[in-house]
PDB file of C-alpha atoms in Angstrom:
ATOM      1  CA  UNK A   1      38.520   1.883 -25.212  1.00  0.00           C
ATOM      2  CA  UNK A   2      35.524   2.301 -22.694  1.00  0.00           C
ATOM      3  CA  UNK A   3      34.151  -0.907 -20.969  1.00  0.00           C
ATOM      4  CA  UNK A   4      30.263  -1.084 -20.879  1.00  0.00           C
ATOM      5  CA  UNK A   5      29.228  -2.588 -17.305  1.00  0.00           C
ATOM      6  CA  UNK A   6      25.705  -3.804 -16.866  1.00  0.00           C
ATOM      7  CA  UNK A   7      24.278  -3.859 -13.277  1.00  0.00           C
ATOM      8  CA  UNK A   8      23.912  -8.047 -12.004  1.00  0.00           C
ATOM      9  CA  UNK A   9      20.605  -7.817 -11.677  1.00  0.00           C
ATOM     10  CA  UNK A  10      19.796  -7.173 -15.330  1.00  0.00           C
ATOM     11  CA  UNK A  11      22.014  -9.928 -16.743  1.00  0.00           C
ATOM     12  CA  UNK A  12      19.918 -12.474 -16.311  1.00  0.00           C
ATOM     13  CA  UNK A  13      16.584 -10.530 -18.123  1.00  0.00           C
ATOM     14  CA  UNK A  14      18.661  -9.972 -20.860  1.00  0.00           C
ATOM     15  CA  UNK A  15      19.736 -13.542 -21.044  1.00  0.00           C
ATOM     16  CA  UNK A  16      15.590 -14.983 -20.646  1.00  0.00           C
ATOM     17  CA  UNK A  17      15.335 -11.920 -23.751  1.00  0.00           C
ATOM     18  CA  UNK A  18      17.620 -13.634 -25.949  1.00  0.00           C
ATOM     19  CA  UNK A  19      17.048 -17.480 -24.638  1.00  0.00           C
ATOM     20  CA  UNK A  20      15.034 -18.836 -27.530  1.00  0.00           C
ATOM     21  CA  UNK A  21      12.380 -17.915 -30.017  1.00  0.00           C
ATOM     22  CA  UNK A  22       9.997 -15.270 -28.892  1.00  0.00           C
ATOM     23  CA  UNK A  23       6.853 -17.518 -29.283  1.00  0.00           C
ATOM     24  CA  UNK A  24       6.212 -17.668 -25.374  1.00  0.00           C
ATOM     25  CA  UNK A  25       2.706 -17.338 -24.757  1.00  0.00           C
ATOM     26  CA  UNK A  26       1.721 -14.333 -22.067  1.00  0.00           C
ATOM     27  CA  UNK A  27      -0.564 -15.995 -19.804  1.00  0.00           C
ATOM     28  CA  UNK A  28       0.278 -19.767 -19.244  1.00  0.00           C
ATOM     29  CA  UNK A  29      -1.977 -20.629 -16.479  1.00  0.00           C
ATOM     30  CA  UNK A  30      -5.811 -20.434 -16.691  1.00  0.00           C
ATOM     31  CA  UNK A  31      -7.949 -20.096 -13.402  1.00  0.00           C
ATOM     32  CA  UNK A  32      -4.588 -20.147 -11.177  1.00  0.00           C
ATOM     33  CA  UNK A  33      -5.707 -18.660  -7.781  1.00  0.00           C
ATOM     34  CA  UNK A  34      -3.129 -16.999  -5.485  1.00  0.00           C
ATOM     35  CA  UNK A  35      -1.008 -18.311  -3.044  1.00  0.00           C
ATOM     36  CA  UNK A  36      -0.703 -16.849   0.275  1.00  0.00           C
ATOM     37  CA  UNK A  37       2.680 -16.823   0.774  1.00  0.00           C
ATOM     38  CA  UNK A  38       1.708 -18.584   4.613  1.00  0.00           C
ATOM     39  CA  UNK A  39       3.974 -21.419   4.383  1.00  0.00           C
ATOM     40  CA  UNK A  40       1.311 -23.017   1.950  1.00  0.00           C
ATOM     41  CA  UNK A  41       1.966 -25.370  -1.175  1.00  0.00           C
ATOM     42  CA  UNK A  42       0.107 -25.294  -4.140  1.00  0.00           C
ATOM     43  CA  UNK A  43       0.032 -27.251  -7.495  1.00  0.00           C
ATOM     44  CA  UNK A  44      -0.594 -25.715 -11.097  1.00  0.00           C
ATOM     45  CA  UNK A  45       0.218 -27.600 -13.986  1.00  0.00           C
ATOM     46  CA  UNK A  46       0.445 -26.675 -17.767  1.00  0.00           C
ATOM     47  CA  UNK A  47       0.423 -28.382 -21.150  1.00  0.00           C
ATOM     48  CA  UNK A  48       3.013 -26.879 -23.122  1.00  0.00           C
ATOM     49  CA  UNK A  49       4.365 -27.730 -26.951  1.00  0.00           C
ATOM     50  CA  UNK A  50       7.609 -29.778 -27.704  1.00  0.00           C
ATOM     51  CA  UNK A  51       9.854 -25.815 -28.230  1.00  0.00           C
ATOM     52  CA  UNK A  52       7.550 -24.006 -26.997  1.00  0.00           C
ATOM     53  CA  UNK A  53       8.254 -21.642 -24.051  1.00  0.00           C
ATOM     54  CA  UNK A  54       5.778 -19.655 -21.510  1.00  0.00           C
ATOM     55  CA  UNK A  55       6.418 -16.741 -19.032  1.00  0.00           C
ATOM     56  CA  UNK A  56       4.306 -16.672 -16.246  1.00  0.00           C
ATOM     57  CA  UNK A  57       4.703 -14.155 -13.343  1.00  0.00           C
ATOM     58  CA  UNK A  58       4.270 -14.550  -9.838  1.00  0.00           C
ATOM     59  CA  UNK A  59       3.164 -11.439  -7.719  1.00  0.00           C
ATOM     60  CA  UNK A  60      -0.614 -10.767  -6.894  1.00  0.00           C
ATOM     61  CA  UNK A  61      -1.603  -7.312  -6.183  1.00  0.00           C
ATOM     62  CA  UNK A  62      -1.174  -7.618  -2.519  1.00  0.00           C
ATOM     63  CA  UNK A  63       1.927  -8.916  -2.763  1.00  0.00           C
ATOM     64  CA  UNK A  64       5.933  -7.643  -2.332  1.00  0.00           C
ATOM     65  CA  UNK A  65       7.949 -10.330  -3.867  1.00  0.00           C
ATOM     66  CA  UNK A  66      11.240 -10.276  -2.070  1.00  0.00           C
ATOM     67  CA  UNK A  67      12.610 -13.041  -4.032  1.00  0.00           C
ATOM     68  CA  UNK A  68      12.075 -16.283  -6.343  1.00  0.00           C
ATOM     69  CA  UNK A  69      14.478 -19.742  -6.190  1.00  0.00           C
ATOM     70  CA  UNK A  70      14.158 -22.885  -8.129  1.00  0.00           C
ATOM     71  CA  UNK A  71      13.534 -25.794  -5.388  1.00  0.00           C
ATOM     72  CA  UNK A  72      13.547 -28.304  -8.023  1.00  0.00           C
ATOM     73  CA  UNK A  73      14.557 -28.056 -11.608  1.00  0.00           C
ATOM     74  CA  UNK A  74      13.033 -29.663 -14.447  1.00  0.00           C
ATOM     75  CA  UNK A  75      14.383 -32.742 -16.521  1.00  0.00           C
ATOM     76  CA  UNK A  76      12.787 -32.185 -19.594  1.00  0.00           C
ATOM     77  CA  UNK A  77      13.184 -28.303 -20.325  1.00  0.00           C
ATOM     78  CA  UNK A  78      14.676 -25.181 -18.888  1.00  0.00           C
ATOM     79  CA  UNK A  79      13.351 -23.301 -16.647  1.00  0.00           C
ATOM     80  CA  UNK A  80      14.731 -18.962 -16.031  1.00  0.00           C
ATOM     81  CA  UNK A  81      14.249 -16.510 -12.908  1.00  0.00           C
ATOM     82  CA  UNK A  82      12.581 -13.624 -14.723  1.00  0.00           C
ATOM     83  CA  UNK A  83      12.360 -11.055 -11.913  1.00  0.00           C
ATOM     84  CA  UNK A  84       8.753 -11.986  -9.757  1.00  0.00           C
ATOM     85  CA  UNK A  85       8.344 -14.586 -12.421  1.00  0.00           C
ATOM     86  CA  UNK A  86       9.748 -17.276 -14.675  1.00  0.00           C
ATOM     87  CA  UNK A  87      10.046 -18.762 -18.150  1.00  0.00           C
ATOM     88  CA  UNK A  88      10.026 -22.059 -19.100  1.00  0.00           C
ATOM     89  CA  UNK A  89      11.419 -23.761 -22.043  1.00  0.00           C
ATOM     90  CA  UNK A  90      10.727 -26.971 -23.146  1.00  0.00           C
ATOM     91  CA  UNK A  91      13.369 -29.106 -25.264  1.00  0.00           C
ATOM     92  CA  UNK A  92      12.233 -29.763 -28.573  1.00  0.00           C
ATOM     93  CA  UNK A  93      11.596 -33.668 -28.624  1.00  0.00           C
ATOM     94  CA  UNK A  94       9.723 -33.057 -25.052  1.00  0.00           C
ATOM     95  CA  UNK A  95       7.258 -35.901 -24.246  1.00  0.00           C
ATOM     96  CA  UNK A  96       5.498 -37.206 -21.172  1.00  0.00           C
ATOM     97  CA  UNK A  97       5.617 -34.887 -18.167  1.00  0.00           C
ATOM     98  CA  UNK A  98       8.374 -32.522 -16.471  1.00  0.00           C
ATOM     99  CA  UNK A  99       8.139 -30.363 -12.971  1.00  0.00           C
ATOM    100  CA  UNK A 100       9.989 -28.432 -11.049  1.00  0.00           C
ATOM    101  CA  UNK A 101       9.281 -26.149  -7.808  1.00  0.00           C
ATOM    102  CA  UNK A 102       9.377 -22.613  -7.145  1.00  0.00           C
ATOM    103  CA  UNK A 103      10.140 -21.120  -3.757  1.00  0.00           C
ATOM    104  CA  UNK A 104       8.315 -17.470  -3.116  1.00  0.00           C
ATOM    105  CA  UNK A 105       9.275 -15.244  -0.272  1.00  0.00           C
ATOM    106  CA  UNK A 106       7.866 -12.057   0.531  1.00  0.00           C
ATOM    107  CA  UNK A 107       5.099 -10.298   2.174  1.00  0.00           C
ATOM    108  CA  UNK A 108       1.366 -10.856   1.695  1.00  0.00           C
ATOM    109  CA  UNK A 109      -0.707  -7.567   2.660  1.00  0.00           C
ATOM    110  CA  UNK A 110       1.384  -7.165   5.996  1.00  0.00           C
ATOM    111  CA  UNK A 111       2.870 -10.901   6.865  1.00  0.00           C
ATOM    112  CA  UNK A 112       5.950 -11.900   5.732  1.00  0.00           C
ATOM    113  CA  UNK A 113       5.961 -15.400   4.846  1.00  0.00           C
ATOM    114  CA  UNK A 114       7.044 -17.995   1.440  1.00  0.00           C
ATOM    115  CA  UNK A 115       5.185 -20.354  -0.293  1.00  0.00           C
ATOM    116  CA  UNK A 116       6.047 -22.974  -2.322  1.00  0.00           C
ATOM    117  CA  UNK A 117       4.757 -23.701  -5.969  1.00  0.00           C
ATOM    118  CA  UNK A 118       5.075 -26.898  -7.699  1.00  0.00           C
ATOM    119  CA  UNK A 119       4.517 -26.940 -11.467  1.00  0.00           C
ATOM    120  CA  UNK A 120       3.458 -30.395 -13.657  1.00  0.00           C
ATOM    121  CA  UNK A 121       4.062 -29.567 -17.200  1.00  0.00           C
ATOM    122  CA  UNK A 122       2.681 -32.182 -20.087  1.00  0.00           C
ATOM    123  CA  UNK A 123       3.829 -31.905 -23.376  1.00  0.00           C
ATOM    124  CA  UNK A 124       0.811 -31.470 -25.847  1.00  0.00           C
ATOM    125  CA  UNK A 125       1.150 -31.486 -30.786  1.00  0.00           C
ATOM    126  CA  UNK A 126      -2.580 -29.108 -29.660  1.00  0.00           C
ATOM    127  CA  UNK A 127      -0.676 -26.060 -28.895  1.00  0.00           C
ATOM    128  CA  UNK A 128      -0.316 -24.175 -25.323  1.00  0.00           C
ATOM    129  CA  UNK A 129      -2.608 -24.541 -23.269  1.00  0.00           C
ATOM    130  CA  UNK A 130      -2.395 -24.403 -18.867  1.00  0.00           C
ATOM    131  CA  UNK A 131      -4.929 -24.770 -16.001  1.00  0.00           C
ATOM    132  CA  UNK A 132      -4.394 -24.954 -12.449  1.00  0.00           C
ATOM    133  CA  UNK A 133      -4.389 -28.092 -10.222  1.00  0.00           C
ATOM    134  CA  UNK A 134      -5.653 -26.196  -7.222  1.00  0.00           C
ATOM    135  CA  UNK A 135      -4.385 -26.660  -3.570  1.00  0.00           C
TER     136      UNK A 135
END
């Protein structure tokens, strides 16, 4: 019998494919400005329903992404590395408020550099809805 191998790096996409229902919404954030990957910290924040989940990607357009960790995981969902991006999962009796931190590394135009993201989520009955804090 032939073994099927699957490459490391697509192990976990296939995992955040098959991690929940499929009722993440495409675009999380609203007005979220880029970060400049110049040892800055920024703040977004989202209001997300109790189950609900959102993917929300990373790069900008003049941006290489050379890699993503967690800095901080949340308490009240789940939170996925999705290549330049990640997906967040809140537990179904979510209430209150959750965060967690992102660290970005890669190179902006032609500096290398990181930034760090940290993420407020409130848990909203209205439906999904995100803006950004600012920084």
């Amino acid at each position: 019998m032939k073994m099927l191998t699957v490459p490391a790096l697509i192990l976990p996409m296939i995992a955040a494919l098959l991690i929940g229902p499929a009722k993440a919404t495409p675009n999380c954030l609203r007005d979220n400005q880029p970060y400049k990957l110049a040892g800055d910290s920024i703040d977004w924040s989202m209001t997300i329903r109790p189950g609900a989940n959102c993917i929300q990607g990373l790069r900008w357009s003049t941006m290489q992404i050379y890699s993503v960790s967690i800095a901080e995981q949340p308490k009240g969902g789940e939170i996925t590395l999705v290549g330049p991006g990640f997906r967040y999962f809140a537990k179904s009796d979510f209430k209150g408020s959750d965060s967690f931190a992102l660290v970005v590394v890669g190179k902006n135009r032609h500096d290398e550099g990181q930034s760090v993201i940290h993420i407020t989520v409130s848990a909203s009955n209205d439906g999904l809805v995100a803006n950004l804090a600012g920084y």
